[in-house]
Amino acid sequence: MMFSLAIASAPGWTAIFLLFATLCALFSPAVMVKHENFKKCDQSGFCKRNRLYADTAAAASSWTAPYSLDPTSIKFNDGQLSGVILKSLGGGQEHVKLPLTVTFLESGVARVTLDEEKRQKGDIALRGDSKARKERYNEAGSWALVGGLEVAKGAALSEKVEKGYTKVYYGQGGRHEAVIRHDPFSVDFKRDGETQVRFNERGLLNMEHWRPKIEKPVEEKQEGEEQKEEDEQKKEDEDEQEKKIEEPKGEDETTWWDESFGGNTDSKPRGPEAVALDISFPGYEHVFGIPEHATGLSLKTTRGGEGNYNEPYRLYNADVFEYEIDSPMTLYGSIPLMQAHRKGSTVGVFWMNAAETWVDVVKSKATANPLSLGVKGHTDTQTHWISESGLLDVFVFLGPTPQDLTRQYGELTGFTAMPQSFAIAYHQCRWNYVTDTDVMDIDRKFDKFKIPYDVIWLDIEYTHEKKYFTWDPLAFVNPKKMHKHLGKRGRKLVAIIDPHIKNTDNYPVVDEMKKKDLAVKNKDGNQYEGWCWPGSSYWVDCFNPAAITWWKGLFKYDSFKGTAPNTFIWNDMNEPSVFNGPETTMPKDNLHFGNWEHRDVHNLNGMTFHNATYEALLERKKGEIRRPFVLTRSFYSGSQRIGAMWTGDNLAEWSHLEASLPMVLNQGISGFPFAGADVGGFFGNPSKELLTRWYQAGIYYPFFRGHAHIDTRRREPYVPGPPYTGIITQALRLRYQLLPAWYTAFHEAATTGAPIVRPNFYIHPEDEKGFAVDDQLYIGSTGLLAKPVTKEGADSVSIYIADSQPYYDYFDYTLYQGPGHHTVPAPLEKIPLLMQGGHIIPRRDRPRRSSGLMKFDPFTLVIVLDNAGNAEGSIYVDDGETFDYKLGAYIHRRFSFDGGRNALTSVNVGTKGPKTDAYLKTMTKVRVEKVIIVSAPKEWKGKKEVVVSEEGAKESARRKKVAFSYHEGSGKTAAWAVVRDPKVGIGKGWKIDFS
Ligand code: NOJ
C-alpha cells in the first residue's frame, strides 16, 4: 500500500515505474498480515460483552435467560406468529418490549425477526447532535432478498396445547414444526419430530436495548497543581461510584458510548445496541459456510484447544493486506449463511444482518453410553452469533438435502447471474499493463504462442492520475484502437473502477458528485473525505437511488470515452477500503442515504457499489442490452445476482494455492459460486512450478484469472518457457475444451442455486468419511472430479472416492474404483482429473484462440458408463451474450445412454419461448462431431458402424449408418469406442443405436 501511495503523486507511468523499481530494490515487502490493524473480539466492545455473557451463562450454576415471550401477546394469522418478548431488567422489576414475528414460508423455511419497540417508534434520544436514524436497521432485506417470501398457507398452530409452549406445523405435509417455549424464550425447529436447529438453548439471546447515557457532571477547572490532583482523584472516585450505579450485574460499560481503536474514535449516538443469539445444531458435527475466511470447509471451533481457533469467525468486510490462511479473521466479503451437515440431513441458518458480526463455533461430543446398547455417540455444534446493531432476522432451513438448502437460499437471495460465455473463459490481468501498445503486444504474444485467452484487464494505472473514467493520456493514447484490436478475436477488456472519487480540481466526476450531494457523509452530515489510491477522496453512496442514477450516466459510451461494447468492469476496494480509516475502512458513525449509520450497513456496502455498476452496464447505450460482467472484491448475500468475485490479495505461496480450494468451494455452497483466486498468487513471484500448478488448479475455479501485484515480475503463461509454457497451455486448453460443461454448470447454478464446483459432501451427502474433504472438487453435475496438486515437488495425488462407481482418468481411461483413497500419478504435465461412471460430458475439441471463436464449433460427447452400463448428462447452450435466453433462445438437452437398449438419445428439456425457433435456426449447422464411450461393452468388439436417426431428417437419411471403432483396454485401462461424425444437430432430437 505504501508503494502505491507513492505512485499517486508521480506524474507519468515511466516515472512510476522507475520509482517502483527503486523502491522494490530497497525493500522486499514483509509478507505478513498486520494483526494489530484489525480487532480481536476483546477489542470490539460488543463482541467482548457478548462473549463474556456466554462465559457468565456457562459458569452459572443455574442461568435464567432474561427473555420471555408474553403469552397474552401471541397471535397467529396467515402463516405468521407475532408476539412480544419481554427482556427483564433489574431482576424482573422492569421490562423492555421486543416485538417478535415468526413467519412460516411456503418453501418450508421459517423466519424469526426481533425488533425493539422503543426504537421502532423512534422513542429514543440520540447523543450529541447525531442525525442518525433511531430505528434498528431494517432494510437489509431490501438489498439481500428477491423472492421466496410467500407465506405458507398450510402453516397451523398445534391443536394440542401444552402450557408454556406454542407449536406451529409448517413445511410440506406439515413435516416441520416450530416449538416455541415462552419462558425463557427458545425455539426448537423440528423435522419429522426431531430437533434440527435450536434457538437460545444456552440462553445467550441478548438484545442490548436502548438506554440514556447518564452524563457525568461537568467539572469546573481549577488552577494550581494541587487542586488538579485533588480533582482528578475526585473524578476517579465519582467514576467508580457511577460505574457501580450504572453497571448492574457487573456489565462493562467502557465501550457503550464510544470506542477507540488504532487512533480512531467511534462515537455511538445510540449507545450499546448489539444483538446476539446462540443457535445449536444437535447431532451435527460439521458446519460449513459464513464466507469469507481463509479456512477449511468444515469450520473449526473457536474457543481454543489443540488446532482450534481462539477467536470467533468475523464478518466485517475489510481490505486485509497480506492475509493469512487458516484463520477466522475477516476478509473482503460476508455471507452470513451457515449450514450444518450430518449423514442424511443438511440444515442451516441465514443471519440477515449487515453490521459487524462475529460467530463462535463450539462442538461438544457425547460419547456412546456402553450401558445403553445402540445409543451411538454424537457431536453437537453450538454457535453464537453476535452483531453490533440492527434487527435479529434469521431464516431457518430444514433441508433435508444440501440441494434443498442451496435452492431455498437461492430463492430468497437470488441465483447466480448467467454470465456471458467469455466470462467463464480465461482472464489475463496484472497490475498493470502499462500502455495500450503493451496490451496489444500481450494479446499478440498469446496468439504467437497459441495460448487461448478471452479477456485482458487494466488495473488502476490506466487512469489519468487515479481519476476513474479517464485514461492516462500518455500511456493510453488510443483506447479505441486497443479495443478494436482485441475485438478482432472476440476478446474483451476489463477496466477497474473503484468507489473512491479523487478530491481534486478539474475533475468533473468529483464536482458533480459533490454538487449533487451523492457522497457518503461523516457523522456531522458533511461529505466524508478519506484517503485511498488517489490520495484525498470521497466515496459514492450507492445506497442512494440518485447516486445509482448518476453512476449509470458515467458509463455511457459518450461519457466514459474510449470504452466500447467489449469493455467490462472490475470493482475493487468496495469494502470500502479507506487507507486512513479505522481497520482500513470507513468510520462506523459515517452516514449513508436515509441517515443509516455505516455501522448498520457496512457489510452491504460493497454489494451496493457492485450493483450500481451492474445497472450502469445495462444502460450504456439504448437498445444494447447484454449481460453485464462486473467483478467485485466485496460482497454480501445477493451479490451472486450481479457478477463474479475473487478472493483478493493472496500470496504466491503453495499454502495459498491450497487454501484457495476450500475458499472457492465454500463460496459455491454459500450461494455465490462464480468465484476464483488470483492464479499465481498476487503478492510475490511464484516459482515456475508453482505457477504451473496454479494454472492447473485455476482451470477449476469458476472465475479463472491470472493476476499479479505491481512489484512482481511479468508471468503471462508464455513467460516461463519450456516445458512450463507448454504445460500451462495444455491446462488452458482443457478449460476451453470443457467450456460447454462449465456453461451447463453455470446454467444449473442460475436456475437451481447449485454450486458450480462442488465439495464431496454435496455430491455424497451420506458419506461421513468425506464430509470434511475440501481439496478436490466436482464440476457441476458432470461427474468430473478434479484434485489439483498443491504441494511442491509432488508427482502424485491421493484422490478420495466416496462411492463404488467406476472412476476413469480423463486422459487415459485408467480405472479407479472402490471407496477410499487412490493414488493418481501427477507428474508436472499431468492434471489429476477423473470421470465418475454414469455421466455424459459435453465438450468442444477444436483448439481456438478465444471462446468467442468457438461459438459455432461442433461438440464431442464423452459417455462414461456406470456399474449398470448406463449414463446421463445434459447440455445448455445459448448465444452467450444477450438476455434472449429468457425468451427461450437456448438449447437444453438431456443425453441418456441406456445400456439395456444399447442406445444413446438426446431429448429436449427446454421450454419453448418466442425466440426458440429463431435461435435454433442459428444453430442448425452446429452438430455433434464425435461420441466417445469409455468402458465400452466388449460385445461391441468388431463392430464397424452404428445406426443414427435424427428427428426431422429426410426419409433417405432417417436411419443412416456411421463409422464406429472399438479399442480394447489393457490392464487397468478401460476399453473405449468412438462414433465418428454422427452429424446429429446439437439442437435436435436423435438416437444412436449400438445394437
Ligand atoms: C487491490 C486489489 O485486491 C488488487 O487486485 C489490485 O491489483 C490492487 N487493489 C490495485 O488496484
PDB file of C-alpha atoms in Angstrom, residues 618-759:
ATOM      1  CA  LEU A 618     -27.107  -2.499 -18.626  1.00  0.00           C
ATOM      2  CA  GLU A 619     -27.670   1.008 -19.865  1.00  0.00           C
ATOM      3  CA  ARG A 620     -24.530   2.025 -21.702  1.00  0.00           C
ATOM      4  CA  LYS A 621     -26.409   2.504 -24.922  1.00  0.00           C
ATOM      5  CA  LYS A 622     -30.061   2.496 -25.765  1.00  0.00           C
ATOM      6  CA  GLY A 623     -31.068  -0.806 -27.309  1.00  0.00           C
ATOM      7  CA  GLU A 624     -27.771  -2.506 -26.458  1.00  0.00           C
ATOM      8  CA  ILE A 625     -28.793  -4.874 -23.716  1.00  0.00           C
ATOM      9  CA  ARG A 626     -26.275  -7.541 -22.934  1.00  0.00           C
ATOM     10  CA  ARG A 627     -25.369  -9.413 -19.768  1.00  0.00           C
ATOM     11  CA  PRO A 628     -23.008  -7.212 -17.757  1.00  0.00           C
ATOM     12  CA  PHE A 629     -19.763  -8.552 -16.370  1.00  0.00           C
ATOM     13  CA  VAL A 630     -18.581  -6.896 -13.177  1.00  0.00           C
ATOM     14  CA  LEU A 631     -16.065  -8.456 -10.823  1.00  0.00           C
ATOM     15  CA  THR A 632     -16.271  -7.465  -7.175  1.00  0.00           C
ATOM     16  CA  ARG A 633     -13.963  -7.885  -4.210  1.00  0.00           C
ATOM     17  CA  SER A 634     -16.506  -7.108  -1.530  1.00  0.00           C
ATOM     18  CA  PHE A 635     -19.836  -8.894  -1.353  1.00  0.00           C
ATOM     19  CA  TYR A 636     -22.860  -9.856   0.709  1.00  0.00           C
ATOM     20  CA  SER A 637     -25.770 -12.267   0.327  1.00  0.00           C
ATOM     21  CA  GLY A 638     -27.278 -11.451  -3.036  1.00  0.00           C
ATOM     22  CA  SER A 639     -24.070 -10.385  -4.790  1.00  0.00           C
ATOM     23  CA  GLN A 640     -24.303 -13.570  -6.840  1.00  0.00           C
ATOM     24  CA  ARG A 641     -27.104 -11.911  -8.849  1.00  0.00           C
ATOM     25  CA  ILE A 642     -24.680  -9.281 -10.052  1.00  0.00           C
ATOM     26  CA  GLY A 643     -21.373 -10.826 -11.086  1.00  0.00           C
ATOM     27  CA  ALA A 644     -18.247 -12.642 -10.016  1.00  0.00           C
ATOM     28  CA  MET A 645     -15.949 -12.359  -7.001  1.00  0.00           C
ATOM     29  CA  TRP A 646     -12.336 -13.201  -6.353  1.00  0.00           C
ATOM     30  CA  THR A 647     -10.564 -13.914  -3.106  1.00  0.00           C
ATOM     31  CA  GLY A 648      -8.414 -10.783  -3.092  1.00  0.00           C
ATOM     32  CA  ASP A 649      -4.757 -10.344  -2.368  1.00  0.00           C
ATOM     33  CA  ASN A 650      -3.379 -13.832  -1.839  1.00  0.00           C
ATOM     34  CA  LEU A 651       0.317 -14.691  -1.811  1.00  0.00           C
ATOM     35  CA  ALA A 652       2.387 -16.549  -4.380  1.00  0.00           C
ATOM     36  CA  GLU A 653       2.900 -19.443  -1.971  1.00  0.00           C
ATOM     37  CA  TRP A 654       1.935 -23.095  -2.071  1.00  0.00           C
ATOM     38  CA  SER A 655      -0.138 -22.705   1.065  1.00  0.00           C
ATOM     39  CA  HIS A 656      -2.262 -20.033  -0.599  1.00  0.00           C
ATOM     40  CA  LEU A 657      -2.816 -22.233  -3.627  1.00  0.00           C
ATOM     41  CA  GLU A 658      -4.021 -24.937  -1.263  1.00  0.00           C
ATOM     42  CA  ALA A 659      -6.238 -22.515   0.674  1.00  0.00           C
ATOM     43  CA  SER A 660      -7.940 -21.312  -2.497  1.00  0.00           C
ATOM     44  CA  LEU A 661      -9.776 -24.611  -2.980  1.00  0.00           C
ATOM     45  CA  PRO A 662     -11.851 -24.655   0.221  1.00  0.00           C
ATOM     46  CA  MET A 663     -12.456 -20.932  -0.211  1.00  0.00           C
ATOM     47  CA  VAL A 664     -13.880 -21.393  -3.688  1.00  0.00           C
ATOM     48  CA  LEU A 665     -15.871 -24.448  -2.599  1.00  0.00           C
ATOM     49  CA  ASN A 666     -17.270 -22.518   0.336  1.00  0.00           C
ATOM     50  CA  GLN A 667     -18.397 -19.705  -1.950  1.00  0.00           C
ATOM     51  CA  GLY A 668     -20.216 -22.315  -4.001  1.00  0.00           C
ATOM     52  CA  ILE A 669     -22.240 -23.829  -1.196  1.00  0.00           C
ATOM     53  CA  SER A 670     -22.902 -20.330   0.158  1.00  0.00           C
ATOM     54  CA  GLY A 671     -24.790 -19.206  -2.920  1.00  0.00           C
ATOM     55  CA  PHE A 672     -22.035 -17.195  -4.650  1.00  0.00           C
ATOM     56  CA  PRO A 673     -20.303 -19.770  -6.829  1.00  0.00           C
ATOM     57  CA  PHE A 674     -18.842 -17.511  -9.549  1.00  0.00           C
ATOM     58  CA  ALA A 675     -15.585 -17.319  -7.614  1.00  0.00           C
ATOM     59  CA  GLY A 676     -11.864 -17.659  -8.083  1.00  0.00           C
ATOM     60  CA  ALA A 677      -8.477 -16.787  -6.638  1.00  0.00           C
ATOM     61  CA  ASP A 678      -5.656 -14.850  -8.309  1.00  0.00           C
ATOM     62  CA  VAL A 679      -3.810 -17.501 -10.298  1.00  0.00           C
ATOM     63  CA  GLY A 680      -0.108 -17.375  -9.493  1.00  0.00           C
ATOM     64  CA  GLY A 681      -0.737 -15.527  -6.227  1.00  0.00           C
ATOM     65  CA  PHE A 682      -0.991 -11.728  -6.032  1.00  0.00           C
ATOM     66  CA  PHE A 683       1.987 -10.836  -3.842  1.00  0.00           C
ATOM     67  CA  GLY A 684       5.411 -12.224  -4.660  1.00  0.00           C
ATOM     68  CA  ASN A 685       6.917 -14.152  -7.518  1.00  0.00           C
ATOM     69  CA  PRO A 686       5.847 -17.781  -7.856  1.00  0.00           C
ATOM     70  CA  SER A 687       8.394 -20.363  -8.928  1.00  0.00           C
ATOM     71  CA  LYS A 688       7.735 -21.775 -12.369  1.00  0.00           C
ATOM     72  CA  GLU A 689       6.497 -24.970 -10.783  1.00  0.00           C
ATOM     73  CA  LEU A 690       4.076 -23.115  -8.524  1.00  0.00           C
ATOM     74  CA  LEU A 691       2.821 -21.012 -11.418  1.00  0.00           C
ATOM     75  CA  THR A 692       2.237 -24.124 -13.499  1.00  0.00           C
ATOM     76  CA  ARG A 693       0.429 -25.947 -10.696  1.00  0.00           C
ATOM     77  CA  TRP A 694      -1.634 -22.843 -10.020  1.00  0.00           C
ATOM     78  CA  TYR A 695      -2.829 -22.763 -13.637  1.00  0.00           C
ATOM     79  CA  GLN A 696      -3.647 -26.452 -13.393  1.00  0.00           C
ATOM     80  CA  ALA A 697      -5.762 -25.647 -10.332  1.00  0.00           C
ATOM     81  CA  GLY A 698      -7.113 -22.349 -11.662  1.00  0.00           C
ATOM     82  CA  ILE A 699      -8.813 -24.058 -14.583  1.00  0.00           C
ATOM     83  CA  TYR A 700     -11.189 -25.418 -11.941  1.00  0.00           C
ATOM     84  CA  TYR A 701     -12.107 -22.053 -10.471  1.00  0.00           C
ATOM     85  CA  PRO A 702     -15.452 -20.904 -11.848  1.00  0.00           C
ATOM     86  CA  PHE A 703     -13.822 -17.466 -12.229  1.00  0.00           C
ATOM     87  CA  PHE A 704     -10.405 -18.021 -13.787  1.00  0.00           C
ATOM     88  CA  ARG A 705      -7.985 -15.091 -13.839  1.00  0.00           C
ATOM     89  CA  GLY A 706      -4.236 -14.699 -13.579  1.00  0.00           C
ATOM     90  CA  HIS A 707      -3.274 -11.577 -11.642  1.00  0.00           C
ATOM     91  CA  ALA A 708      -0.162 -10.106 -10.038  1.00  0.00           C
ATOM     92  CA  HIS A 709       0.956  -7.189  -7.881  1.00  0.00           C
ATOM     93  CA  ILE A 710       2.744  -4.232  -9.451  1.00  0.00           C
ATOM     94  CA  ASP A 711       6.025  -5.206  -7.749  1.00  0.00           C
ATOM     95  CA  THR A 712       6.118  -8.654  -9.307  1.00  0.00           C
ATOM     96  CA  ARG A 713       7.801  -9.844 -12.444  1.00  0.00           C
ATOM     97  CA  ARG A 714       5.743 -10.499 -15.555  1.00  0.00           C
ATOM     98  CA  ARG A 715       4.366 -14.018 -15.599  1.00  0.00           C
ATOM     99  CA  GLU A 716       1.961 -14.395 -18.504  1.00  0.00           C
ATOM    100  CA  PRO A 717       1.717 -18.088 -19.490  1.00  0.00           C
ATOM    101  CA  TYR A 718       4.312 -17.694 -22.262  1.00  0.00           C
ATOM    102  CA  VAL A 719       6.892 -16.178 -19.883  1.00  0.00           C
ATOM    103  CA  PRO A 720       8.221 -19.268 -18.024  1.00  0.00           C
ATOM    104  CA  GLY A 721       9.227 -21.018 -21.276  1.00  0.00           C
ATOM    105  CA  PRO A 722       9.544 -24.769 -21.864  1.00  0.00           C
ATOM    106  CA  PRO A 723       8.301 -27.052 -20.506  1.00  0.00           C
ATOM    107  CA  TYR A 724       6.133 -24.812 -18.311  1.00  0.00           C
ATOM    108  CA  THR A 725       4.538 -22.735 -21.036  1.00  0.00           C
ATOM    109  CA  GLY A 726       3.511 -25.865 -22.909  1.00  0.00           C
ATOM    110  CA  ILE A 727       2.067 -27.427 -19.775  1.00  0.00           C
ATOM    111  CA  ILE A 728       0.158 -24.272 -18.870  1.00  0.00           C
ATOM    112  CA  THR A 729      -1.155 -24.084 -22.424  1.00  0.00           C
ATOM    113  CA  GLN A 730      -2.438 -27.647 -22.101  1.00  0.00           C
ATOM    114  CA  ALA A 731      -4.223 -26.684 -18.888  1.00  0.00           C
ATOM    115  CA  LEU A 732      -5.825 -23.686 -20.566  1.00  0.00           C
ATOM    116  CA  ARG A 733      -6.873 -25.837 -23.477  1.00  0.00           C
ATOM    117  CA  LEU A 734      -8.523 -28.249 -21.084  1.00  0.00           C
ATOM    118  CA  ARG A 735     -10.565 -25.372 -19.620  1.00  0.00           C
ATOM    119  CA  TYR A 736     -11.567 -24.304 -23.113  1.00  0.00           C
ATOM    120  CA  GLN A 737     -12.349 -27.854 -24.180  1.00  0.00           C
ATOM    121  CA  LEU A 738     -14.703 -28.221 -21.235  1.00  0.00           C
ATOM    122  CA  LEU A 739     -16.381 -24.815 -21.593  1.00  0.00           C
ATOM    123  CA  PRO A 740     -19.673 -26.471 -22.666  1.00  0.00           C
ATOM    124  CA  ALA A 741     -19.671 -28.428 -19.389  1.00  0.00           C
ATOM    125  CA  TRP A 742     -18.821 -25.293 -17.397  1.00  0.00           C
ATOM    126  CA  TYR A 743     -21.525 -23.271 -19.121  1.00  0.00           C
ATOM    127  CA  THR A 744     -24.042 -26.008 -18.376  1.00  0.00           C
ATOM    128  CA  ALA A 745     -22.946 -25.944 -14.729  1.00  0.00           C
ATOM    129  CA  PHE A 746     -23.443 -22.174 -14.668  1.00  0.00           C
ATOM    130  CA  HIS A 747     -26.922 -22.638 -16.052  1.00  0.00           C
ATOM    131  CA  GLU A 748     -27.687 -25.110 -13.287  1.00  0.00           C
ATOM    132  CA  ALA A 749     -26.424 -22.600 -10.718  1.00  0.00           C
ATOM    133  CA  ALA A 750     -28.515 -19.881 -12.352  1.00  0.00           C
ATOM    134  CA  THR A 751     -31.698 -21.946 -12.170  1.00  0.00           C
ATOM    135  CA  THR A 752     -31.332 -24.094  -9.050  1.00  0.00           C
ATOM    136  CA  GLY A 753     -28.713 -22.426  -6.857  1.00  0.00           C
ATOM    137  CA  ALA A 754     -26.449 -25.482  -7.038  1.00  0.00           C
ATOM    138  CA  PRO A 755     -22.727 -24.727  -6.731  1.00  0.00           C
ATOM    139  CA  ILE A 756     -20.637 -24.761  -9.909  1.00  0.00           C
ATOM    140  CA  VAL A 757     -17.789 -26.613  -8.241  1.00  0.00           C
ATOM    141  CA  ARG A 758     -18.984 -28.948  -5.535  1.00  0.00           C
ATOM    142  CA  PRO A 759     -17.403 -30.460  -2.476  1.00  0.00           C
TER     143      PRO A 759
END
